[in-house]
N, CA and C atoms as an extended XYZ file, in Angstrom:
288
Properties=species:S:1:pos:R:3:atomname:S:1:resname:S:1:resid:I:1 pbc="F F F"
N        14.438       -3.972       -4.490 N   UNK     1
C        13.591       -4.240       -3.355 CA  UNK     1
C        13.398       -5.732       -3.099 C   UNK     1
N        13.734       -6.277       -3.765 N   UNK     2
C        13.358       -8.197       -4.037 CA  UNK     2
C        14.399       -9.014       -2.868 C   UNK     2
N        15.054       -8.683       -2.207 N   UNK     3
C        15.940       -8.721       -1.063 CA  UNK     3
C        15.395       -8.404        0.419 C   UNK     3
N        14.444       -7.364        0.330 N   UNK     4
C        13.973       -6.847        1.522 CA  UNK     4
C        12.643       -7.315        2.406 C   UNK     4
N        12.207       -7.737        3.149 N   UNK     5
C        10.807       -8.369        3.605 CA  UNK     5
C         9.859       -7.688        3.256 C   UNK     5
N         8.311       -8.104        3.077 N   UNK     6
C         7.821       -7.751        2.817 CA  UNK     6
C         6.865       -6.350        2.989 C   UNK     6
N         7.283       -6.239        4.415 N   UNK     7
C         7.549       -5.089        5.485 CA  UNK     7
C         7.864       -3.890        5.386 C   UNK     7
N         9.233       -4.595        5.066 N   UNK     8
C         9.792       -3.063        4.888 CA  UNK     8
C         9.569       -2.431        2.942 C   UNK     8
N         9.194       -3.468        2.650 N   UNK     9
C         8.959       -3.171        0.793 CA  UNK     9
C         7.487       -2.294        0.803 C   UNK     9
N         6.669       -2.514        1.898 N   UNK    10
C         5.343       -2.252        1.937 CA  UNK    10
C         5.786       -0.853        2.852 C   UNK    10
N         6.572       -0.624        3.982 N   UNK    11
C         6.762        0.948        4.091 CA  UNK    11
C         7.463        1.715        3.050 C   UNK    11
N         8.223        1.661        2.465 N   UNK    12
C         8.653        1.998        1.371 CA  UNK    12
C         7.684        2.449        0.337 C   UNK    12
N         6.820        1.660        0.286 N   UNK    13
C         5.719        2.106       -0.732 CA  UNK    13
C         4.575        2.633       -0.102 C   UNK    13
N         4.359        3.255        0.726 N   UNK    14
C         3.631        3.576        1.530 CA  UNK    14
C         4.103        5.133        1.533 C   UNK    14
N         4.977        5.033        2.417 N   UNK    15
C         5.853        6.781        2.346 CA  UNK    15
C         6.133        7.038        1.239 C   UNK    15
N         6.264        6.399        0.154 N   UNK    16
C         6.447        6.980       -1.399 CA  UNK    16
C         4.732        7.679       -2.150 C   UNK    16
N         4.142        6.735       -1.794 N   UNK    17
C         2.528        6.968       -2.111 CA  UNK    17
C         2.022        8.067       -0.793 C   UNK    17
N         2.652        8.122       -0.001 N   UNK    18
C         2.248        9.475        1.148 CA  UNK    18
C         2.282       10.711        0.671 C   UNK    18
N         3.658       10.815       -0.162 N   UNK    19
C         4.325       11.758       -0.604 CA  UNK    19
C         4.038       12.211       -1.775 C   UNK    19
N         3.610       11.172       -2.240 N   UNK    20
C         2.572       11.855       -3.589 CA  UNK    20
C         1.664       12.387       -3.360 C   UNK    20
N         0.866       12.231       -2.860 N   UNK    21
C        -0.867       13.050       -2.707 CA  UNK    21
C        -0.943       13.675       -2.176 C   UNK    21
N        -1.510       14.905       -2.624 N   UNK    22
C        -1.770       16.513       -2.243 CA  UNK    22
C        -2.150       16.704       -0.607 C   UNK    22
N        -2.349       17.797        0.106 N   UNK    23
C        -3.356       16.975        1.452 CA  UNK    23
C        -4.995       16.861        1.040 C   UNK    23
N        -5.397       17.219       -0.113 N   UNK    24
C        -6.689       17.133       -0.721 CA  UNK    24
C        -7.065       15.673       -0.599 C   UNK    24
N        -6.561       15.241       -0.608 N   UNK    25
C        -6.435       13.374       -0.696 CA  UNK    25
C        -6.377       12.854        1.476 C   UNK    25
N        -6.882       13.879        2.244 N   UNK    26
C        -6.807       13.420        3.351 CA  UNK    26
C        -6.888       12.288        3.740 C   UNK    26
N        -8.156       11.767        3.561 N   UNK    27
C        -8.906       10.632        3.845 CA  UNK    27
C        -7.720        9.438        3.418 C   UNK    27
N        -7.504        9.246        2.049 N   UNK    28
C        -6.266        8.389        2.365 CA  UNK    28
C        -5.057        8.453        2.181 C   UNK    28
N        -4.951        9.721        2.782 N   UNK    29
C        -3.156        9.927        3.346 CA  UNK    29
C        -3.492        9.334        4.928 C   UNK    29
N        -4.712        9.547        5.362 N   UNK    30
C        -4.843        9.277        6.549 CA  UNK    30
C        -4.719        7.588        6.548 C   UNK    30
N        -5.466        6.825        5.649 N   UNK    31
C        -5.262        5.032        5.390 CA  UNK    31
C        -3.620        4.678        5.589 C   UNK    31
N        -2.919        5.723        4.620 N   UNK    32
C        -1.838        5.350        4.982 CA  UNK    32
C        -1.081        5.199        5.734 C   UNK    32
N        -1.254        6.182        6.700 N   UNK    33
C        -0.147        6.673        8.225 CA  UNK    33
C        -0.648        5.821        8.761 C   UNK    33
N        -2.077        5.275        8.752 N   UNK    34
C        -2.346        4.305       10.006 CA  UNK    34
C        -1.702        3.101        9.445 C   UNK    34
N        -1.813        2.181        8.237 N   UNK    35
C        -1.116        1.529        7.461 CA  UNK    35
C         0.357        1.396        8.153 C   UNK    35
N         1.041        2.538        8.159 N   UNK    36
C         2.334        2.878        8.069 CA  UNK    36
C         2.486        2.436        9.592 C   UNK    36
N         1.792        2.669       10.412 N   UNK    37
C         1.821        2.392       12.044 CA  UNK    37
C         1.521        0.844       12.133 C   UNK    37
N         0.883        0.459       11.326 N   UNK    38
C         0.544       -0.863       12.208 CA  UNK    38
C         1.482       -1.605       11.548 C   UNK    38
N         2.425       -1.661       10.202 N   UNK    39
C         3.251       -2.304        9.603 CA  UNK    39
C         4.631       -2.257       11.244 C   UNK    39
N         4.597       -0.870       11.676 N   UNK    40
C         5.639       -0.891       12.858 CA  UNK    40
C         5.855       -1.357       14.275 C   UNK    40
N         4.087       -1.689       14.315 N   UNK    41
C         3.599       -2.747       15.344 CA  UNK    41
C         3.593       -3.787       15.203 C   UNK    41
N         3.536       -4.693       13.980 N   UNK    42
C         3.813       -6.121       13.616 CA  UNK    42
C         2.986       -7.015       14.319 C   UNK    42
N         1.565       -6.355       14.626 N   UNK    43
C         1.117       -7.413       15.244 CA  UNK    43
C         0.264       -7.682       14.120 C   UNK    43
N         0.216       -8.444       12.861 N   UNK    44
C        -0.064       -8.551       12.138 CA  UNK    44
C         0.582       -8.913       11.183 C   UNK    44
N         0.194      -10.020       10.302 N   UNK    45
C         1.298      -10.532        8.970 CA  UNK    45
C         1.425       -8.721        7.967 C   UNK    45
N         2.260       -8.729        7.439 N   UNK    46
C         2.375       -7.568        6.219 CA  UNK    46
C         1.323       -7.684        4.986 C   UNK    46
N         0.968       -9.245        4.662 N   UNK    47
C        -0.077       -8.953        3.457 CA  UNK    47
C        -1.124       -8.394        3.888 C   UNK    47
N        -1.884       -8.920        5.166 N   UNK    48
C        -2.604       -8.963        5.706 CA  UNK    48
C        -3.506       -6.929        5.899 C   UNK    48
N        -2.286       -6.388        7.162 N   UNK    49
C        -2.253       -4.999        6.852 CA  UNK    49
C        -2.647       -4.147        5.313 C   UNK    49
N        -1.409       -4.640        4.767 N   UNK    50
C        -1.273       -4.169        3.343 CA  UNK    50
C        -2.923       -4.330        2.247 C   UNK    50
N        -3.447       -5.873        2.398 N   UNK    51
C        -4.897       -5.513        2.164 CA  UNK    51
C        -5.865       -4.852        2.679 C   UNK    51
N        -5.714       -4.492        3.470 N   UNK    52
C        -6.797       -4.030        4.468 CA  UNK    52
C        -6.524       -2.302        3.930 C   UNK    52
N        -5.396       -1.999        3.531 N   UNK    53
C        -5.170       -0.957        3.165 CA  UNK    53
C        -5.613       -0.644        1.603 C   UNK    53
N        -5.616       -1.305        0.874 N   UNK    54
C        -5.514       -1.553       -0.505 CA  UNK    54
C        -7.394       -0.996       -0.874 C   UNK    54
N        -7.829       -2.275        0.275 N   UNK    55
C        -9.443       -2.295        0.410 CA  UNK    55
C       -10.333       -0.705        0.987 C   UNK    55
N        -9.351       -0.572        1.809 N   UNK    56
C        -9.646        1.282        1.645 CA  UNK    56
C        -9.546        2.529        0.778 C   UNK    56
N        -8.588        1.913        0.365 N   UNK    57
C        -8.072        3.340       -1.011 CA  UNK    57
C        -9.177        2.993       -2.049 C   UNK    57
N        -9.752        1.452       -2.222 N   UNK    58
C       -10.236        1.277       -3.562 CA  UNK    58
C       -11.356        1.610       -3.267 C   UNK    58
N       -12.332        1.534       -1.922 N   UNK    59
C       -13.289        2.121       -1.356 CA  UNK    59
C       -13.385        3.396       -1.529 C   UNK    59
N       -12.611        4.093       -1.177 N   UNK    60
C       -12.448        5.429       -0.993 CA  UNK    60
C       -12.535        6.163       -3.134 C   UNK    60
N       -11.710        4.973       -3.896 N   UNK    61
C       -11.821        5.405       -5.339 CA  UNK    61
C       -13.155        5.663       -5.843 C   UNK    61
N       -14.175        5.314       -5.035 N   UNK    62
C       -15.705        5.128       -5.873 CA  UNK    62
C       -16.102        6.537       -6.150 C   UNK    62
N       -15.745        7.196       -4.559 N   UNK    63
C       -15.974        8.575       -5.142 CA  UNK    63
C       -15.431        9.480       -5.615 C   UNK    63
N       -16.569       10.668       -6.080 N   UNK    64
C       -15.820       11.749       -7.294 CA  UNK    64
C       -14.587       11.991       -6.324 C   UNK    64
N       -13.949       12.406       -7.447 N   UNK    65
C       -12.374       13.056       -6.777 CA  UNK    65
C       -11.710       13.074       -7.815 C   UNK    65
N       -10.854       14.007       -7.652 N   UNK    66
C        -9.282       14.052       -8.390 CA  UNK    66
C        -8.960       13.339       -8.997 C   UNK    66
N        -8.076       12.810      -10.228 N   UNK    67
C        -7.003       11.588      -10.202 CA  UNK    67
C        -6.045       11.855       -9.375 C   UNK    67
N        -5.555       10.443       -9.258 N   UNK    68
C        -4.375       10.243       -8.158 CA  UNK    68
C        -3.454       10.616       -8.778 C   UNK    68
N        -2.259       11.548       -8.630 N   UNK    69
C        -0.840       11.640       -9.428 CA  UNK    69
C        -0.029        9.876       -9.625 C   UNK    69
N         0.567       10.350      -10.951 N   UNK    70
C         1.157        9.074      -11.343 CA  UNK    70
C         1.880        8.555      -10.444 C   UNK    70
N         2.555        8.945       -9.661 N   UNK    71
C         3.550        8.053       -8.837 CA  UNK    71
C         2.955        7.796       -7.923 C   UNK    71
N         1.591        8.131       -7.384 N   UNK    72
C         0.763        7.313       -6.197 CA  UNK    72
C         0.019        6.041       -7.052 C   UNK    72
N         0.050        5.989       -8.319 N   UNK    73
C        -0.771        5.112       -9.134 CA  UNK    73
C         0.906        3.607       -9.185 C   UNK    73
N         1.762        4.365       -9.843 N   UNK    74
C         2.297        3.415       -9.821 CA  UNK    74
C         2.993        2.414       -8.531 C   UNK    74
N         2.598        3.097       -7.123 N   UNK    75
C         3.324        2.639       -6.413 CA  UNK    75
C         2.021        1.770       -5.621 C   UNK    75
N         0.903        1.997       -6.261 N   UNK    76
C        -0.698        1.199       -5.740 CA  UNK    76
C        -0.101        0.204       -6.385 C   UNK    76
N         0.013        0.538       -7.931 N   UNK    77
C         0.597       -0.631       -8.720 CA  UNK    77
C         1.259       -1.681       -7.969 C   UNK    77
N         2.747       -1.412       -7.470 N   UNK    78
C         3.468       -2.353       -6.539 CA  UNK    78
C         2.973       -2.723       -5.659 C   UNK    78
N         2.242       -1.743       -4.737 N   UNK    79
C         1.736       -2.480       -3.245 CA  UNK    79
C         0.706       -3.553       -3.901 C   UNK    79
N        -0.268       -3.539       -4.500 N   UNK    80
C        -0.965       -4.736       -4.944 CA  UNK    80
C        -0.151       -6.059       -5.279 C   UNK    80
N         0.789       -6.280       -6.197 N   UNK    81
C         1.858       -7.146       -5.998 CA  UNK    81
C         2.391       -7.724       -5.355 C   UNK    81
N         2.957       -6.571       -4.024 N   UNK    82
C         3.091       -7.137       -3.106 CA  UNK    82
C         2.350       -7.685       -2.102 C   UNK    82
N         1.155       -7.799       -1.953 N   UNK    83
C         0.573       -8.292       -1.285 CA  UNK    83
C        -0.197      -10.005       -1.775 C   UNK    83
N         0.322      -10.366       -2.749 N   UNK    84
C         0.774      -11.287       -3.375 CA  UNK    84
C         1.680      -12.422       -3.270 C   UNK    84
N         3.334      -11.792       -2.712 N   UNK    85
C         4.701      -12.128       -3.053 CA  UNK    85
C         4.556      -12.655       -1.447 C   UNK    85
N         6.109      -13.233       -1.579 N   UNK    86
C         6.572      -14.163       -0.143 CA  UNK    86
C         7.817      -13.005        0.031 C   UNK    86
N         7.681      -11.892       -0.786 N   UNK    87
C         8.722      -10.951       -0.460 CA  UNK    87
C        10.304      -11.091       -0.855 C   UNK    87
N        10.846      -12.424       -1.379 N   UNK    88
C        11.662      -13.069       -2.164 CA  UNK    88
C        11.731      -12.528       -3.626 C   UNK    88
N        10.596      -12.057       -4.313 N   UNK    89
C        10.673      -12.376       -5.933 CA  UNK    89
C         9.555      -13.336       -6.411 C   UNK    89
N         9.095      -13.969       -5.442 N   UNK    90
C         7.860      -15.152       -5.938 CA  UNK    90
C         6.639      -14.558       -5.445 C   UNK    90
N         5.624      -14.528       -6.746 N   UNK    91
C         4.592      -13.970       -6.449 CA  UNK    91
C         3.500      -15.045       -6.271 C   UNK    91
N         2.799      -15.025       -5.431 N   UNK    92
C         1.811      -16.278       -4.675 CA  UNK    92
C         0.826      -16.299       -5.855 C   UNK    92
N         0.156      -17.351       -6.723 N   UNK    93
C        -1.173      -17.024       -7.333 CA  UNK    93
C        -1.969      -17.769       -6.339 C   UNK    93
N        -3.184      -17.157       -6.716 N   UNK    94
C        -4.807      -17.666       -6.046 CA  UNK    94
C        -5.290      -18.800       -6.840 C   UNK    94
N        -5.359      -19.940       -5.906 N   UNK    95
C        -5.775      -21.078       -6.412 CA  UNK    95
C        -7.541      -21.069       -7.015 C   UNK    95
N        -7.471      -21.993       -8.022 N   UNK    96
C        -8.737      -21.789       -8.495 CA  UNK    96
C        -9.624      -22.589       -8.545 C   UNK    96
């Protein structure tokens, strides 16, 4: 994926994390599709979207619920990362 913009690395992980969660998980299968739409509208940088998404799911974690199946965990895993990266392989740190 270290080849591909950040864009399309962030739909990728998006429809992978869609596809994991039951429809019990509405609320953010629903974060995602909208996620998934506005990454295709581009009116917006990709980290940008991509947090705004991140900031919902983790919202949405406070309450009781399910665990998430592993492959929606590991692919939160990546999208956090990526929202980080210049989409190259270089991951941005936060100055301190």
């Amino acid at each position: 994926m270290a080849n591909t913009s950040v864009e399309e690395q962030g739909k990728t992980l998006i429809s992978r994390m869609y596809d994991a969660l039951n429809p019990e998980f509405s609320t953010v299968r629903n974060l995602l599709l909208q996620a998934y739409k506005d990454l295709d509208r581009s009116t917006q940088a990709p980290q940008v979207i991509l947090s705004r998404l991140l900031d919902g799911i983790y919202a949405n974690s406070i309450k009781p619920r399910a665990p998430y199946p592993q492959g929606f965990q590991d692919n939160l895993a990546r999208l956090t990362l990526l929202t980080r990266s210049n989409g190259y392989g270089y991951t941005m740190r936060p100055t301190l």
